[in-house]
């Protein structure tokens, strides 16, 4: 199985909550790592997400140790929508 990893930075302007944590995380920029695997047998190239990890604390915080927290892509997207509401 062919796998790929994508790393991106996401920024929260306000403290935010995730289901797997007791306390909210601080505002800041975080590294988000998404692992995907190739879906074989298709006539085109496609990947499916197999894991999403958020590195904590924020990258602006000087830390001796960092943790990689397994999160849901949907939960991260929801937290970003709350942090950056759209106005219509």
mmCIF file with all atom_site columns, C-alpha atoms in Angstrom:
data_model
loop_
_atom_site.group_PDB
_atom_site.id
_atom_site.type_symbol
_atom_site.label_atom_id
_atom_site.label_alt_id
_atom_site.label_comp_id
_atom_site.label_asym_id
_atom_site.label_entity_id
_atom_site.label_seq_id
_atom_site.pdbx_PDB_ins_code
_atom_site.Cartn_x
_atom_site.Cartn_y
_atom_site.Cartn_z
_atom_site.occupancy
_atom_site.B_iso_or_equiv
_atom_site.pdbx_formal_charge
_atom_site.auth_seq_id
_atom_site.auth_comp_id
_atom_site.auth_asym_id
_atom_site.auth_atom_id
_atom_site.pdbx_PDB_model_num
ATOM 1  C CA . UNK A 1 1  ? 0.000   0.000  0.000   1.00 0.00 ? 1  UNK A CA 1
ATOM 2  C CA . UNK A 1 2  ? 1.374   3.415  -0.936  1.00 0.00 ? 2  UNK A CA 1
ATOM 3  C CA . UNK A 1 3  ? 1.064   6.031  1.768   1.00 0.00 ? 3  UNK A CA 1
ATOM 4  C CA . UNK A 1 4  ? 1.648   9.767  1.884   1.00 0.00 ? 4  UNK A CA 1
ATOM 5  C CA . UNK A 1 5  ? 1.844   12.321 4.659   1.00 0.00 ? 5  UNK A CA 1
ATOM 6  C CA . UNK A 1 6  ? 0.762   15.938 4.359   1.00 0.00 ? 6  UNK A CA 1
ATOM 7  C CA . UNK A 1 7  ? 1.817   18.542 6.910   1.00 0.00 ? 7  UNK A CA 1
ATOM 8  C CA . UNK A 1 8  ? 0.098   21.923 7.161   1.00 0.00 ? 8  UNK A CA 1
ATOM 9  C CA . UNK A 1 9  ? -0.126  24.738 9.659   1.00 0.00 ? 9  UNK A CA 1
ATOM 10 C CA . UNK A 1 10 ? -3.480  25.823 11.055  1.00 0.00 ? 10 UNK A CA 1
ATOM 11 C CA . UNK A 1 11 ? -4.040  28.944 13.127  1.00 0.00 ? 11 UNK A CA 1
ATOM 12 C CA . UNK A 1 12 ? -6.647  29.526 15.791  1.00 0.00 ? 12 UNK A CA 1
ATOM 13 C CA . UNK A 1 13 ? -7.321  33.123 16.853  1.00 0.00 ? 13 UNK A CA 1
ATOM 14 C CA . UNK A 1 14 ? -9.085  32.044 20.051  1.00 0.00 ? 14 UNK A CA 1
ATOM 15 C CA . UNK A 1 15 ? -8.719  29.162 22.528  1.00 0.00 ? 15 UNK A CA 1
ATOM 16 C CA . UNK A 1 16 ? -10.542 26.083 21.230  1.00 0.00 ? 16 UNK A CA 1
ATOM 17 C CA . UNK A 1 17 ? -11.910 22.800 22.521  1.00 0.00 ? 17 UNK A CA 1
ATOM 18 C CA . UNK A 1 18 ? -11.466 19.248 21.282  1.00 0.00 ? 18 UNK A CA 1
ATOM 19 C CA . UNK A 1 19 ? -13.501 16.283 22.544  1.00 0.00 ? 19 UNK A CA 1
ATOM 20 C CA . UNK A 1 20 ? -10.429 14.304 23.568  1.00 0.00 ? 20 UNK A CA 1
ATOM 21 C CA . UNK A 1 21 ? -9.099  17.053 25.857  1.00 0.00 ? 21 UNK A CA 1
ATOM 22 C CA . UNK A 1 22 ? -10.294 18.205 29.265  1.00 0.00 ? 22 UNK A CA 1
ATOM 23 C CA . UNK A 1 23 ? -9.090  21.808 28.902  1.00 0.00 ? 23 UNK A CA 1
ATOM 24 C CA . UNK A 1 24 ? -9.156  24.080 25.854  1.00 0.00 ? 24 UNK A CA 1
ATOM 25 C CA . UNK A 1 25 ? -5.999  24.602 23.820  1.00 0.00 ? 25 UNK A CA 1
ATOM 26 C CA . UNK A 1 26 ? -4.538  28.097 23.517  1.00 0.00 ? 26 UNK A CA 1
ATOM 27 C CA . UNK A 1 27 ? -4.858  30.247 20.429  1.00 0.00 ? 27 UNK A CA 1
ATOM 28 C CA . UNK A 1 28 ? -1.895  29.907 18.079  1.00 0.00 ? 28 UNK A CA 1
ATOM 29 C CA . UNK A 1 29 ? -0.524  28.066 15.084  1.00 0.00 ? 29 UNK A CA 1
ATOM 30 C CA . UNK A 1 30 ? -0.460  24.276 15.213  1.00 0.00 ? 30 UNK A CA 1
ATOM 31 C CA . UNK A 1 31 ? 1.084   21.638 12.975  1.00 0.00 ? 31 UNK A CA 1
ATOM 32 C CA . UNK A 1 32 ? -1.515  19.240 11.508  1.00 0.00 ? 32 UNK A CA 1
ATOM 33 C CA . UNK A 1 33 ? -0.260  15.948 10.048  1.00 0.00 ? 33 UNK A CA 1
ATOM 34 C CA . UNK A 1 34 ? -2.559  13.909 7.783   1.00 0.00 ? 34 UNK A CA 1
ATOM 35 C CA . UNK A 1 35 ? -1.661  10.340 6.760   1.00 0.00 ? 35 UNK A CA 1
ATOM 36 C CA . UNK A 1 36 ? -3.372  8.900  3.697   1.00 0.00 ? 36 UNK A CA 1
ATOM 37 C CA . UNK A 1 37 ? -3.189  5.624  1.797   1.00 0.00 ? 37 UNK A CA 1
ATOM 38 C CA . UNK A 1 38 ? -3.612  5.003  -1.910  1.00 0.00 ? 38 UNK A CA 1
ATOM 39 C CA . UNK A 1 39 ? -6.915  3.430  -2.927  1.00 0.00 ? 39 UNK A CA 1
ATOM 40 C CA . UNK A 1 40 ? -5.865  0.711  -5.335  1.00 0.00 ? 40 UNK A CA 1
ATOM 41 C CA . UNK A 1 41 ? -7.844  -0.665 -8.254  1.00 0.00 ? 41 UNK A CA 1
ATOM 42 C CA . UNK A 1 42 ? -9.266  2.630  -9.515  1.00 0.00 ? 42 UNK A CA 1
ATOM 43 C CA . UNK A 1 43 ? -8.681  4.090  -12.972 1.00 0.00 ? 43 UNK A CA 1
ATOM 44 C CA . UNK A 1 44 ? -7.497  7.331  -11.322 1.00 0.00 ? 44 UNK A CA 1
ATOM 45 C CA . UNK A 1 45 ? -5.314  8.211  -8.353  1.00 0.00 ? 45 UNK A CA 1
ATOM 46 C CA . UNK A 1 46 ? -7.194  8.639  -5.087  1.00 0.00 ? 46 UNK A CA 1
ATOM 47 C CA . UNK A 1 47 ? -6.235  8.571  -1.418  1.00 0.00 ? 47 UNK A CA 1
ATOM 48 C CA . UNK A 1 48 ? -8.202  7.974  1.781   1.00 0.00 ? 48 UNK A CA 1
ATOM 49 C CA . UNK A 1 49 ? -7.347  9.537  5.140   1.00 0.00 ? 49 UNK A CA 1
ATOM 50 C CA . UNK A 1 50 ? -6.207  6.997  7.686   1.00 0.00 ? 50 UNK A CA 1
ATOM 51 C CA . UNK A 1 51 ? -5.042  9.297  10.506  1.00 0.00 ? 51 UNK A CA 1
ATOM 52 C CA . UNK A 1 52 ? -4.952  12.964 11.457  1.00 0.00 ? 52 UNK A CA 1
ATOM 53 C CA . UNK A 1 53 ? -2.679  14.241 14.235  1.00 0.00 ? 53 UNK A CA 1
ATOM 54 C CA . UNK A 1 54 ? -2.395  17.654 15.863  1.00 0.00 ? 54 UNK A CA 1
ATOM 55 C CA . UNK A 1 55 ? 0.982   18.542 17.358  1.00 0.00 ? 55 UNK A CA 1
ATOM 56 C CA . UNK A 1 56 ? 0.641   20.278 20.717  1.00 0.00 ? 56 UNK A CA 1
ATOM 57 C CA . UNK A 1 57 ? 1.485   22.779 22.078  1.00 0.00 ? 57 UNK A CA 1
ATOM 58 C CA . UNK A 1 58 ? 1.310   25.491 19.405  1.00 0.00 ? 58 UNK A CA 1
ATOM 59 C CA . UNK A 1 59 ? 4.552   25.916 17.443  1.00 0.00 ? 59 UNK A CA 1
ATOM 60 C CA . UNK A 1 60 ? 5.085   29.405 18.895  1.00 0.00 ? 60 UNK A CA 1
ATOM 61 C CA . UNK A 1 61 ? 5.411   27.906 22.390  1.00 0.00 ? 61 UNK A CA 1
ATOM 62 C CA . UNK A 1 62 ? 8.922   26.894 23.368  1.00 0.00 ? 62 UNK A CA 1
ATOM 63 C CA . UNK A 1 63 ? 8.614   23.325 24.556  1.00 0.00 ? 63 UNK A CA 1
ATOM 64 C CA . UNK A 1 64 ? 11.084  20.590 25.351  1.00 0.00 ? 64 UNK A CA 1
ATOM 65 C CA . UNK A 1 65 ? 8.515   17.930 24.481  1.00 0.00 ? 65 UNK A CA 1
ATOM 66 C CA . UNK A 1 66 ? 5.704   17.993 21.973  1.00 0.00 ? 66 UNK A CA 1
ATOM 67 C CA . UNK A 1 67 ? 2.815   15.563 21.766  1.00 0.00 ? 67 UNK A CA 1
ATOM 68 C CA . UNK A 1 68 ? 0.993   14.272 18.745  1.00 0.00 ? 68 UNK A CA 1
ATOM 69 C CA . UNK A 1 69 ? -2.720  14.045 19.486  1.00 0.00 ? 69 UNK A CA 1
ATOM 70 C CA . UNK A 1 70 ? -4.884  11.883 17.209  1.00 0.00 ? 70 UNK A CA 1
ATOM 71 C CA . UNK A 1 71 ? -7.888  13.966 16.168  1.00 0.00 ? 71 UNK A CA 1
ATOM 72 C CA . UNK A 1 72 ? -10.806 13.786 13.789  1.00 0.00 ? 72 UNK A CA 1
ATOM 73 C CA . UNK A 1 73 ? -10.529 15.836 10.586  1.00 0.00 ? 73 UNK A CA 1
ATOM 74 C CA . UNK A 1 74 ? -14.187 16.783 11.030  1.00 0.00 ? 74 UNK A CA 1
ATOM 75 C CA . UNK A 1 75 ? -13.555 18.009 14.585  1.00 0.00 ? 75 UNK A CA 1
ATOM 76 C CA . UNK A 1 76 ? -10.641 20.199 13.428  1.00 0.00 ? 76 UNK A CA 1
ATOM 77 C CA . UNK A 1 77 ? -12.743 21.600 10.571  1.00 0.00 ? 77 UNK A CA 1
ATOM 78 C CA . UNK A 1 78 ? -15.572 22.356 13.008  1.00 0.00 ? 78 UNK A CA 1
ATOM 79 C CA . UNK A 1 79 ? -13.218 24.109 15.455  1.00 0.00 ? 79 UNK A CA 1
ATOM 80 C CA . UNK A 1 80 ? -11.836 26.233 12.602  1.00 0.00 ? 80 UNK A CA 1
ATOM 81 C CA . UNK A 1 81 ? -15.368 27.162 11.458  1.00 0.00 ? 81 UNK A CA 1
ATOM 82 C CA . UNK A 1 82 ? -16.186 28.309 14.990  1.00 0.00 ? 82 UNK A CA 1
ATOM 83 C CA . UNK A 1 83 ? -12.948 30.319 15.152  1.00 0.00 ? 83 UNK A CA 1
ATOM 84 C CA . UNK A 1 84 ? -13.458 31.895 11.705  1.00 0.00 ? 84 UNK A CA 1
ATOM 85 C CA . UNK A 1 85 ? -17.227 32.337 11.333  1.00 0.00 ? 85 UNK A CA 1
ATOM 86 C CA . UNK A 1 86 ? -18.468 33.413 7.911   1.00 0.00 ? 86 UNK A CA 1
ATOM 87 C CA . UNK A 1 87 ? -20.915 36.250 7.590   1.00 0.00 ? 87 UNK A CA 1
ATOM 88 C CA . UNK A 1 88 ? -23.523 36.251 4.887   1.00 0.00 ? 88 UNK A CA 1
#
